[in-house]
Amino acid sequence: METEIAKAGAESVRKAAAVIKSGGVVAFPTETVYGLGANALDPEAVDKIFAAKGRPADNPLIVHVADLDGVYSVAREVPDSVAKLIKRLGPAPLTYVLNKTDAVPKNVTAGLSTVAVRLPAHETALKLIRETGLPLAAPSANSSGRPSPTSASHVYDDLKGRIPLILDGGPCAVGVESTVVDFTGKTPAILRPGGFGREYLEELLDCRIPLFMSGGDKAVKSPGMKYKHYSPKCKIVTVPYTEDVSDSLKKAYDNHVQTNEKPVIICQTRYFGESDGRIYIPLGETAEDAARSIFRLFRENEDKYGVLICQMLPDHGIGRAYNDRLSRAASRQESAPETMLD
Ligand code: TXA
Ligand code: MG
């Protein structure tokens, strides 16, 4: 199959909508990462997503809708707090786990009675949803286990020959996936940290929101979190955030030089050593910059270097999502080979 990359615009969105309405899959930009979308109400179309990505069938998909009516079309119960939040925020990098309606096929939710729904804050994604008139099931548009794609070329590198069309909306503004929040319990719980900060959500909902994440646990609430994720081809070493992160980065770099592993340091520019002979790649200045860049930096450097020595950030706001993705990318390599990947 030929894979076309088309600049996002009225005509290409119409073309993409036609592919989706006829049961096909299309990659499209969102504010977080690129998604691989299909008609969420058509189980055969949804199967094509799992096949193209090589995704395990027990990892459910997020359903993308354009407005609150779209949420009601897939969710049986929408708590008042969620309806209010959606009205207030509109599209945002926030995914709501709710009890599903019978309209949502089993393979979308991997047999769960809940469905994850979100309104993507990206014009092209919203236009595509409206043009199809359908809710779109869409995981990140990477091959299972690879770093999530933040540009059309990343999608192409992973999925060329497997999907007919990629809508190119340029680089993603957020760069890490949405925050997944379970609203089916007594109180909300974060299942995956992401582009929407926990602290802000707590402020909006006026309650404490626990992080309910896990790795490798059978009872894990967000099934995708048990899989190894986001891994580039080279080794990742994480350096915890401290006042002395600059020294720790240098030490880690020098250790890997000694073992001839071709290291590079990825850190905020303020921690660069001056003319010290070590190789540095900038993460930018803010946590937002870091989140926007990290998956791209994995992909751009995985063939050039043997070890990416990456600084962590304070566990706050989008920094928490950045740290989570980095730790998961690194942990894959320290443990036994995994057969199941997302
Ligand atoms: O930003 C995003 O969320 C991107 C863009 C494309 O929207 N999508 C994305 O999808 O990251 P994916 O499939 O890569 O991750 C979906 C996550 C997985 O961890 C999955 O297990 C979880 O959401 N999830 C989906 N449905 C769920 C459900 N019913 N209950 C709990 N977790 C669910
Ligand atoms: Mg993913």
mmCIF file of C-alpha atoms and ligand atoms in Angstrom:
data_model
loop_
_atom_site.group_PDB
_atom_site.id
_atom_site.type_symbol
_atom_site.label_atom_id
_atom_site.label_comp_id
_atom_site.label_asym_id
_atom_site.label_seq_id
_atom_site.Cartn_x
_atom_site.Cartn_y
_atom_site.Cartn_z
ATOM 1 C CA MET A 1 0.000 0.000 0.000
ATOM 2 C CA GLU A 2 1.241 3.503 -0.885
ATOM 3 C CA THR A 3 1.232 5.910 2.049
ATOM 4 C CA GLU A 4 0.398 9.487 1.105
ATOM 5 C CA ILE A 5 1.385 12.462 3.265
ATOM 6 C CA ALA A 6 -1.023 15.360 2.620
ATOM 7 C CA LYS A 7 -0.770 18.868 4.096
ATOM 8 C CA ALA A 8 -3.756 19.405 6.361
ATOM 9 C CA GLY A 9 -6.389 21.543 4.602
ATOM 10 C CA ALA A 10 -10.048 21.458 3.564
ATOM 11 C CA GLU A 11 -9.466 19.112 0.639
ATOM 12 C CA SER A 12 -7.174 16.633 2.406
ATOM 13 C CA VAL A 13 -9.491 16.530 5.426
ATOM 14 C CA ARG A 14 -12.403 15.645 3.100
ATOM 15 C CA LYS A 15 -10.291 12.910 1.552
ATOM 16 C CA ALA A 16 -9.316 11.566 4.992
ATOM 17 C CA ALA A 17 -12.957 11.626 6.095
ATOM 18 C CA ALA A 18 -13.910 9.596 3.010
ATOM 19 C CA VAL A 19 -11.271 6.975 3.873
ATOM 20 C CA ILE A 20 -12.596 6.733 7.433
ATOM 21 C CA LYS A 21 -16.241 6.576 6.345
ATOM 22 C CA SER A 22 -15.404 3.682 4.023
ATOM 23 C CA GLY A 23 -13.862 1.726 6.925
ATOM 24 C CA GLY A 24 -10.187 2.717 6.557
ATOM 25 C CA VAL A 25 -7.591 4.256 8.871
ATOM 26 C CA VAL A 26 -5.906 7.664 8.634
ATOM 27 C CA ALA A 27 -3.177 9.294 10.719
ATOM 28 C CA PHE A 28 -3.966 12.839 11.854
ATOM 29 C CA PRO A 29 -2.394 15.509 14.050
ATOM 30 C CA THR A 30 -3.600 16.351 17.540
ATOM 31 C CA GLU A 31 -2.135 18.837 20.007
ATOM 32 C CA THR A 32 -0.473 15.986 21.954
ATOM 33 C CA VAL A 33 0.847 13.439 19.426
ATOM 34 C CA TYR A 34 -0.338 12.116 16.047
ATOM 35 C CA GLY A 35 -3.220 9.644 16.218
ATOM 36 C CA LEU A 36 -4.156 6.705 14.005
ATOM 37 C CA GLY A 37 -7.905 7.053 13.573
ATOM 38 C CA ALA A 38 -10.798 4.893 12.428
ATOM 39 C CA ASN A 39 -14.574 4.845 12.894
ATOM 40 C CA ALA A 40 -14.961 3.962 16.580
ATOM 41 C CA LEU A 41 -18.368 2.378 15.901
ATOM 42 C CA ASP A 42 -17.044 -0.103 13.300
ATOM 43 C CA PRO A 43 -15.186 -3.069 14.838
ATOM 44 C CA GLU A 44 -13.597 -4.088 11.524
ATOM 45 C CA ALA A 45 -12.188 -0.605 10.984
ATOM 46 C CA VAL A 46 -10.886 -0.621 14.568
ATOM 47 C CA ASP A 47 -9.168 -3.978 13.957
ATOM 48 C CA LYS A 48 -7.149 -2.262 11.205
ATOM 49 C CA ILE A 49 -5.677 0.115 13.811
ATOM 50 C CA PHE A 50 -4.457 -2.794 15.961
ATOM 51 C CA ALA A 51 -3.029 -4.520 12.872
ATOM 52 C CA ALA A 52 -1.194 -1.434 11.526
ATOM 53 C CA LYS A 53 0.429 -0.701 14.898
ATOM 54 C CA GLY A 54 1.015 -4.298 15.971
ATOM 55 C CA ARG A 55 -0.839 -3.360 19.162
ATOM 56 C CA PRO A 56 -1.951 -6.017 21.676
ATOM 57 C CA ALA A 57 -5.737 -6.466 21.594
ATOM 58 C CA ASP A 58 -6.053 -6.055 25.379
ATOM 59 C CA ASN A 59 -4.923 -2.418 25.277
ATOM 60 C CA PRO A 60 -8.007 -0.202 24.743
ATOM 61 C CA LEU A 61 -8.166 2.879 22.518
ATOM 62 C CA ILE A 62 -9.138 6.490 23.194
ATOM 63 C CA VAL A 63 -12.239 7.718 21.354
ATOM 64 C CA HIS A 64 -11.968 11.247 19.945
ATOM 65 C CA VAL A 65 -15.039 13.465 19.708
ATOM 66 C CA ALA A 66 -15.581 17.143 18.871
ATOM 67 C CA ASP A 67 -17.986 18.215 21.643
ATOM 68 C CA LEU A 68 -20.071 17.203 24.651
ATOM 69 C CA ASP A 69 -22.716 15.597 22.390
ATOM 70 C CA GLY A 70 -19.949 13.389 21.049
ATOM 71 C CA VAL A 71 -19.112 12.347 24.613
ATOM 72 C CA TYR A 72 -22.764 11.398 25.229
ATOM 73 C CA SER A 73 -22.744 9.293 22.039
ATOM 74 C CA VAL A 74 -20.178 6.879 23.548
ATOM 75 C CA ALA A 75 -20.584 7.346 27.330
ATOM 76 C CA ARG A 76 -23.629 6.080 29.214
ATOM 77 C CA GLU A 77 -23.038 8.135 32.339
ATOM 78 C CA VAL A 78 -21.398 11.531 32.296
ATOM 79 C CA PRO A 79 -21.015 12.857 35.852
ATOM 80 C CA ASP A 80 -22.003 16.497 36.309
ATOM 81 C CA SER A 81 -18.427 17.328 37.255
ATOM 82 C CA VAL A 82 -17.230 15.993 33.876
ATOM 83 C CA ALA A 83 -19.919 17.767 31.856
ATOM 84 C CA LYS A 84 -19.032 21.005 33.641
ATOM 85 C CA LEU A 85 -15.331 20.467 33.062
ATOM 86 C CA ILE A 86 -15.847 19.837 29.343
ATOM 87 C CA LYS A 87 -18.013 22.942 29.034
ATOM 88 C CA ARG A 88 -15.398 24.997 30.791
ATOM 89 C CA LEU A 89 -12.274 23.608 29.089
ATOM 90 C CA GLY A 90 -13.520 22.557 25.674
ATOM 91 C CA PRO A 91 -10.877 20.592 23.754
ATOM 92 C CA ALA A 92 -7.846 19.812 25.962
ATOM 93 C CA PRO A 93 -5.126 17.186 26.442
ATOM 94 C CA LEU A 94 -7.351 15.394 28.944
ATOM 95 C CA THR A 95 -9.027 11.991 28.517
ATOM 96 C CA TYR A 96 -12.122 11.026 30.508
ATOM 97 C CA VAL A 97 -12.705 7.353 31.378
ATOM 98 C CA LEU A 98 -16.485 6.864 31.656
ATOM 99 C CA ASN A 99 -19.001 4.013 31.510
ATOM 100 C CA LYS A 100 -19.607 3.178 27.875
ATOM 101 C CA THR A 101 -22.757 2.870 25.761
ATOM 102 C CA ASP A 102 -23.565 -0.283 23.778
ATOM 103 C CA ALA A 103 -22.683 1.617 20.588
ATOM 104 C CA VAL A 104 -18.970 1.193 21.363
ATOM 105 C CA PRO A 105 -17.645 -2.139 20.083
ATOM 106 C CA LYS A 106 -15.687 -4.477 22.348
ATOM 107 C CA ASN A 107 -12.376 -4.169 20.552
ATOM 108 C CA VAL A 108 -12.255 -0.386 21.162
ATOM 109 C CA THR A 109 -12.342 -0.872 24.931
ATOM 110 C CA ALA A 110 -10.614 -4.277 25.005
ATOM 111 C CA GLY A 111 -13.731 -5.722 26.607
ATOM 112 C CA LEU A 112 -13.906 -3.142 29.424
ATOM 113 C CA SER A 113 -17.267 -1.619 30.402
ATOM 114 C CA THR A 114 -15.642 1.811 30.320
ATOM 115 C CA VAL A 115 -14.560 4.011 27.422
ATOM 116 C CA ALA A 116 -11.813 6.642 27.310
ATOM 117 C CA VAL A 117 -12.998 9.814 25.514
ATOM 118 C CA ARG A 118 -11.300 13.051 24.612
ATOM 119 C CA LEU A 119 -11.783 16.291 22.657
ATOM 120 C CA PRO A 120 -8.473 16.984 20.887
ATOM 121 C CA ALA A 121 -7.437 20.656 20.868
ATOM 122 C CA HIS A 122 -6.345 20.709 17.243
ATOM 123 C CA GLU A 123 -8.239 22.299 14.377
ATOM 124 C CA THR A 124 -7.479 19.515 11.892
ATOM 125 C CA ALA A 125 -8.518 16.762 14.302
ATOM 126 C CA LEU A 126 -11.775 18.557 15.094
ATOM 127 C CA LYS A 127 -12.498 19.200 11.407
ATOM 128 C CA LEU A 128 -11.872 15.540 10.608
ATOM 129 C CA ILE A 129 -14.241 14.380 13.358
ATOM 130 C CA ARG A 130 -16.933 16.814 12.177
ATOM 131 C CA GLU A 131 -16.464 15.924 8.490
ATOM 132 C CA THR A 132 -16.919 12.195 9.252
ATOM 133 C CA GLY A 133 -19.752 12.794 11.719
ATOM 134 C CA LEU A 134 -18.258 9.918 13.721
ATOM 135 C CA PRO A 135 -16.370 9.330 16.952
ATOM 136 C CA LEU A 136 -12.803 8.331 16.023
ATOM 137 C CA ALA A 137 -10.915 5.617 17.885
ATOM 138 C CA ALA A 138 -7.257 6.644 17.790
ATOM 139 C CA PRO A 139 -4.162 5.516 19.635
ATOM 140 C CA SER A 140 -0.848 7.250 19.067
ATOM 141 C CA ALA A 141 0.240 6.629 15.455
ATOM 142 C CA ASN A 142 3.542 4.847 16.219
ATOM 143 C CA SER A 143 4.376 1.168 15.820
ATOM 144 C CA SER A 144 3.766 -0.512 19.133
ATOM 145 C CA GLY A 145 6.609 0.153 21.589
ATOM 146 C CA ARG A 146 8.179 3.039 19.631
ATOM 147 C CA PRO A 147 8.241 6.655 20.810
ATOM 148 C CA SER A 148 4.964 8.451 20.033
ATOM 149 C CA PRO A 149 5.030 10.479 16.793
ATOM 150 C CA THR A 150 5.047 14.268 17.066
ATOM 151 C CA SER A 151 5.324 14.936 13.320
ATOM 152 C CA ALA A 152 3.971 13.423 10.111
ATOM 153 C CA SER A 153 7.432 12.103 9.205
ATOM 154 C CA HIS A 154 7.599 10.108 12.458
ATOM 155 C CA VAL A 155 4.311 8.437 11.515
ATOM 156 C CA TYR A 156 5.635 7.757 8.026
ATOM 157 C CA ASP A 157 8.834 6.186 9.394
ATOM 158 C CA ASP A 158 6.826 3.736 11.515
ATOM 159 C CA LEU A 159 3.745 2.998 9.401
ATOM 160 C CA LYS A 160 4.655 3.515 5.730
ATOM 161 C CA GLY A 161 3.071 0.855 3.557
ATOM 162 C CA ARG A 162 0.574 0.011 6.325
ATOM 163 C CA ILE A 163 -1.813 2.977 6.114
ATOM 164 C CA PRO A 164 -3.083 4.951 3.102
ATOM 165 C CA LEU A 165 -2.940 8.538 4.358
ATOM 166 C CA ILE A 166 -1.225 10.845 6.861
ATOM 167 C CA LEU A 167 -2.599 14.361 7.384
ATOM 168 C CA ASP A 168 0.395 16.619 8.020
ATOM 169 C CA GLY A 169 -0.427 19.369 10.508
ATOM 170 C CA GLY A 170 3.179 20.165 11.415
ATOM 171 C CA PRO A 171 4.815 19.429 14.780
ATOM 172 C CA CYS A 172 2.584 18.776 17.824
ATOM 173 C CA ALA A 173 2.400 21.618 20.353
ATOM 174 C CA VAL A 174 2.250 19.493 23.534
ATOM 175 C CA GLY A 175 4.415 16.528 22.527
ATOM 176 C CA VAL A 176 3.331 14.003 25.186
ATOM 177 C CA GLU A 177 -0.014 12.220 25.282
ATOM 178 C CA SER A 178 -3.132 13.306 27.143
ATOM 179 C CA THR A 179 -3.690 12.851 30.869
ATOM 180 C CA VAL A 180 -6.046 9.876 31.357
ATOM 181 C CA VAL A 181 -8.446 10.301 34.280
ATOM 182 C CA ASP A 182 -10.874 7.676 35.561
ATOM 183 C CA PHE A 183 -14.222 9.233 36.462
ATOM 184 C CA THR A 184 -16.081 5.977 37.143
ATOM 185 C CA GLY A 185 -15.134 5.703 40.823
ATOM 186 C CA LYS A 186 -16.242 7.719 43.853
ATOM 187 C CA THR A 187 -13.447 10.192 43.226
ATOM 188 C CA PRO A 188 -11.411 10.802 40.065
ATOM 189 C CA ALA A 189 -7.994 9.174 39.682
ATOM 190 C CA ILE A 190 -5.198 9.781 37.195
ATOM 191 C CA LEU A 191 -4.365 6.614 35.267
ATOM 192 C CA ARG A 192 -1.710 8.211 33.056
ATOM 193 C CA PRO A 193 -0.012 11.568 33.629
ATOM 194 C CA GLY A 194 0.030 13.663 30.457
ATOM 195 C CA GLY A 195 -0.279 17.059 28.864
ATOM 196 C CA PHE A 196 -2.842 18.311 31.384
ATOM 197 C CA GLY A 197 -1.273 19.014 34.775
ATOM 198 C CA ARG A 198 -2.569 17.259 37.871
ATOM 199 C CA GLU A 199 -2.308 20.435 39.957
ATOM 200 C CA TYR A 200 -4.548 22.407 37.581
ATOM 201 C CA LEU A 201 -7.091 19.581 37.432
ATOM 202 C CA GLU A 202 -7.183 19.466 41.246
ATOM 203 C CA GLU A 203 -7.822 23.184 41.284
ATOM 204 C CA LEU A 204 -10.645 22.905 38.733
ATOM 205 C CA LEU A 205 -12.336 19.965 40.470
ATOM 206 C CA ASP A 206 -11.522 21.250 43.922
ATOM 207 C CA CYS A 207 -10.320 17.891 45.208
ATOM 208 C CA ARG A 208 -7.156 15.847 45.536
ATOM 209 C CA ILE A 209 -6.659 13.501 42.599
ATOM 210 C CA PRO A 210 -4.525 10.460 43.281
ATOM 211 C CA LEU A 211 -2.157 8.992 40.729
ATOM 212 C CA PHE A 212 -3.265 5.457 40.079
ATOM 213 C CA MET A 213 -0.507 4.249 37.808
ATOM 214 C CA SER A 214 1.218 0.966 37.633
ATOM 215 C CA GLY A 215 3.612 -1.089 35.581
ATOM 216 C CA GLY A 216 3.423 -4.838 35.161
ATOM 217 C CA ASP A 217 0.552 -5.199 37.639
ATOM 218 C CA LYS A 218 -2.297 -7.522 36.616
ATOM 219 C CA ALA A 219 -4.892 -5.311 38.267
ATOM 220 C CA VAL A 220 -3.645 -2.220 36.473
ATOM 221 C CA LYS A 221 -6.508 0.163 35.772
ATOM 222 C CA SER A 222 -5.231 1.680 32.533
ATOM 223 C CA PRO A 223 -4.229 -1.403 30.588
ATOM 224 C CA GLY A 224 -1.712 0.381 28.375
ATOM 225 C CA MET A 225 0.411 1.339 31.357
ATOM 226 C CA LYS A 226 1.562 -2.239 31.896
ATOM 227 C CA TYR A 227 3.332 -2.360 28.558
ATOM 228 C CA LYS A 228 6.809 -1.191 27.848
ATOM 229 C CA HIS A 229 6.677 2.047 25.931
ATOM 230 C CA TYR A 230 8.307 4.791 24.014
ATOM 231 C CA SER A 231 11.639 3.121 23.450
ATOM 232 C CA PRO A 232 14.182 4.336 20.959
ATOM 233 C CA LYS A 233 16.727 1.896 19.511
ATOM 234 C CA CYS A 234 19.594 3.137 21.694
ATOM 235 C CA LYS A 235 20.030 3.027 25.465
ATOM 236 C CA ILE A 236 18.403 5.657 27.726
ATOM 237 C CA VAL A 237 19.906 6.653 31.060
ATOM 238 C CA THR A 238 17.844 8.926 33.327
ATOM 239 C CA VAL A 239 19.468 11.371 35.744
ATOM 240 C CA PRO A 240 17.205 12.391 38.649
ATOM 241 C CA TYR A 241 16.492 16.093 39.002
ATOM 242 C CA THR A 242 18.521 17.768 41.780
ATOM 243 C CA GLU A 243 20.330 21.039 42.276
ATOM 244 C CA ASP A 244 23.462 19.225 41.100
ATOM 245 C CA VAL A 245 21.971 17.660 38.005
ATOM 246 C CA SER A 246 24.708 19.213 35.883
ATOM 247 C CA ASP A 247 27.450 17.309 37.768
ATOM 248 C CA SER A 248 25.479 14.062 37.674
ATOM 249 C CA LEU A 249 24.984 14.400 33.912
ATOM 250 C CA LYS A 250 28.722 14.906 33.398
ATOM 251 C CA LYS A 251 29.577 11.897 35.581
ATOM 252 C CA ALA A 252 27.161 9.652 33.712
ATOM 253 C CA TYR A 253 28.560 10.916 30.391
ATOM 254 C CA ASP A 254 32.169 10.245 31.416
ATOM 255 C CA ASN A 255 31.307 6.716 32.626
ATOM 256 C CA HIS A 256 29.813 5.910 29.256
ATOM 257 C CA VAL A 257 32.769 7.417 27.388
ATOM 258 C CA GLN A 258 35.026 5.041 29.283
ATOM 259 C CA THR A 259 33.005 2.054 28.107
ATOM 260 C CA ASN A 260 32.988 3.384 24.523
ATOM 261 C CA GLU A 261 29.217 3.647 24.377
ATOM 262 C CA LYS A 262 29.004 6.931 22.444
ATOM 263 C CA PRO A 263 26.958 8.932 24.941
ATOM 264 C CA VAL A 264 25.249 12.306 24.551
ATOM 265 C CA ILE A 265 23.655 14.514 27.219
ATOM 266 C CA ILE A 266 20.087 15.741 26.689
ATOM 267 C CA CYS A 267 19.294 18.506 29.170
ATOM 268 C CA GLN A 268 17.992 22.021 29.690
ATOM 269 C CA THR A 269 20.362 24.567 28.201
ATOM 270 C CA ARG A 270 21.158 26.054 31.604
ATOM 271 C CA TYR A 271 22.873 22.783 32.585
ATOM 272 C CA PHE A 272 25.190 22.721 29.570
ATOM 273 C CA GLY A 273 28.877 22.616 30.519
ATOM 274 C CA GLU A 274 30.870 25.333 28.770
ATOM 275 C CA SER A 275 33.475 24.114 26.242
ATOM 276 C CA ASP A 276 33.993 20.940 28.265
ATOM 277 C CA GLY A 277 34.319 18.653 25.250
ATOM 278 C CA ARG A 278 31.131 16.753 26.064
ATOM 279 C CA ILE A 279 28.253 16.624 23.570
ATOM 280 C CA TYR A 280 24.999 18.300 24.650
ATOM 281 C CA ILE A 281 21.577 18.415 23.013
ATOM 282 C CA PRO A 282 19.129 21.093 24.237
ATOM 283 C CA LEU A 283 15.780 20.194 25.795
ATOM 284 C CA GLY A 284 14.833 23.874 25.767
ATOM 285 C CA GLU A 285 14.260 25.911 28.916
ATOM 286 C CA THR A 286 10.840 25.013 30.291
ATOM 287 C CA ALA A 287 9.109 21.746 31.172
ATOM 288 C CA GLU A 288 6.761 22.469 28.249
ATOM 289 C CA ASP A 289 9.745 22.672 25.881
ATOM 290 C CA ALA A 290 11.088 19.383 27.235
ATOM 291 C CA ALA A 291 7.763 17.576 26.831
ATOM 292 C CA ARG A 292 7.385 18.953 23.297
ATOM 293 C CA SER A 293 10.855 17.734 22.285
ATOM 294 C CA ILE A 294 11.556 14.440 24.039
ATOM 295 C CA PHE A 295 9.994 11.947 21.599
ATOM 296 C CA ARG A 296 11.486 13.826 18.626
ATOM 297 C CA LEU A 297 14.920 13.784 20.287
ATOM 298 C CA PHE A 298 14.655 10.021 20.870
ATOM 299 C CA ARG A 299 13.962 9.473 17.199
ATOM 300 C CA GLU A 300 16.548 11.950 15.888
ATOM 301 C CA ASN A 301 19.381 10.563 17.995
ATOM 302 C CA GLU A 302 18.746 6.842 18.334
ATOM 303 C CA ASP A 303 20.973 5.985 15.347
ATOM 304 C CA LYS A 304 23.636 8.610 16.056
ATOM 305 C CA TYR A 305 24.458 7.741 19.664
ATOM 306 C CA GLY A 306 24.717 4.660 21.852
ATOM 307 C CA VAL A 307 23.378 6.208 25.066
ATOM 308 C CA LEU A 308 21.085 9.192 25.597
ATOM 309 C CA ILE A 309 21.759 10.595 29.067
ATOM 310 C CA CYS A 310 18.570 12.484 29.869
ATOM 311 C CA GLN A 311 17.878 14.788 32.794
ATOM 312 C CA MET A 312 14.622 14.400 34.670
ATOM 313 C CA LEU A 313 12.465 17.361 35.780
ATOM 314 C CA PRO A 314 10.688 18.313 38.983
ATOM 315 C CA ASP A 315 7.573 16.110 39.346
ATOM 316 C CA HIS A 316 5.133 18.917 38.683
ATOM 317 C CA GLY A 317 2.710 19.867 35.879
ATOM 318 C CA ILE A 318 3.774 18.490 32.512
ATOM 319 C CA GLY A 319 7.155 17.619 34.065
ATOM 320 C CA ARG A 320 5.438 14.595 35.627
ATOM 321 C CA ALA A 321 4.424 13.297 32.181
ATOM 322 C CA TYR A 322 7.921 13.946 30.832
ATOM 323 C CA ASN A 323 9.463 11.982 33.734
ATOM 324 C CA ASP A 324 6.978 9.152 33.272
ATOM 325 C CA ARG A 325 7.751 8.737 29.553
ATOM 326 C CA LEU A 326 11.480 8.937 30.169
ATOM 327 C CA SER A 327 11.392 6.331 32.953
ATOM 328 C CA ARG A 328 9.328 3.960 30.869
ATOM 329 C CA ALA A 329 11.638 4.336 27.865
ATOM 330 C CA ALA A 330 14.633 3.621 30.124
ATOM 331 C CA SER A 331 13.112 0.762 32.117
ATOM 332 C CA ARG A 332 12.419 -1.322 29.052
ATOM 333 C CA GLN A 333 16.094 -1.748 28.526
ATOM 334 C CA GLU A 334 16.980 -2.762 32.051
ATOM 335 C CA SER A 335 14.491 -5.599 32.321
ATOM 336 C CA ALA A 336 14.075 -8.898 30.517
ATOM 337 C CA PRO A 337 12.911 -8.772 26.902
ATOM 338 C CA GLU A 338 9.188 -8.081 26.641
ATOM 339 C CA THR A 339 6.919 -9.759 24.191
ATOM 340 C CA MET A 340 3.976 -7.426 24.676
ATOM 341 C CA LEU A 341 4.459 -3.880 23.562
ATOM 342 C CA ASP A 342 2.302 -0.856 22.943
HETATM 343 O O1 TXA B 1 -2.937 12.244 23.595
HETATM 344 C C1 TXA B 1 -3.394 11.098 23.462
HETATM 345 O O2 TXA B 1 -4.051 10.549 24.374
HETATM 346 C C2 TXA B 1 -3.115 10.379 22.144
HETATM 347 C C3 TXA B 1 -3.779 11.167 21.009
HETATM 348 C C4 TXA B 1 -3.684 10.450 19.682
HETATM 349 O O3 TXA B 1 -5.089 11.445 21.353
HETATM 350 N N1 TXA B 1 -3.599 9.031 22.183
HETATM 351 C C5 TXA B 1 -2.987 8.066 22.912
HETATM 352 O O4 TXA B 1 -3.548 6.823 22.785
HETATM 353 O O5 TXA B 1 -2.030 8.267 23.619
HETATM 354 P P1 TXA B 1 -2.826 5.472 23.242
HETATM 355 O O6 TXA B 1 -3.658 4.401 22.721
HETATM 356 O O7 TXA B 1 -1.427 5.485 22.813
HETATM 357 O O8 TXA B 1 -2.991 5.470 24.802
HETATM 358 C C6 TXA B 1 -4.251 5.292 25.382
HETATM 359 C C7 TXA B 1 -4.130 5.028 26.854
HETATM 360 C C8 TXA B 1 -3.578 3.641 27.125
HETATM 361 O O9 TXA B 1 -2.723 3.690 28.260
HETATM 362 C C9 TXA B 1 -4.859 2.845 27.404
HETATM 363 O O10 TXA B 1 -4.634 1.706 28.184
HETATM 364 C C10 TXA B 1 -5.699 3.892 28.126
HETATM 365 O O11 TXA B 1 -5.435 5.088 27.450
HETATM 366 N N2 TXA B 1 -7.134 3.569 28.041
HETATM 367 C C11 TXA B 1 -7.901 3.523 26.942
HETATM 368 N N3 TXA B 1 -9.158 3.153 27.246
HETATM 369 C C12 TXA B 1 -9.197 2.980 28.585
HETATM 370 C C13 TXA B 1 -10.205 2.605 29.515
HETATM 371 N N4 TXA B 1 -11.442 2.323 29.125
HETATM 372 N N5 TXA B 1 -9.877 2.517 30.823
HETATM 373 C C14 TXA B 1 -8.629 2.805 31.224
HETATM 374 N N6 TXA B 1 -7.618 3.165 30.388
HETATM 375 C C15 TXA B 1 -7.902 3.244 29.095
HETATM 376 MG MG MG B 2 0.567 5.137 22.574
#
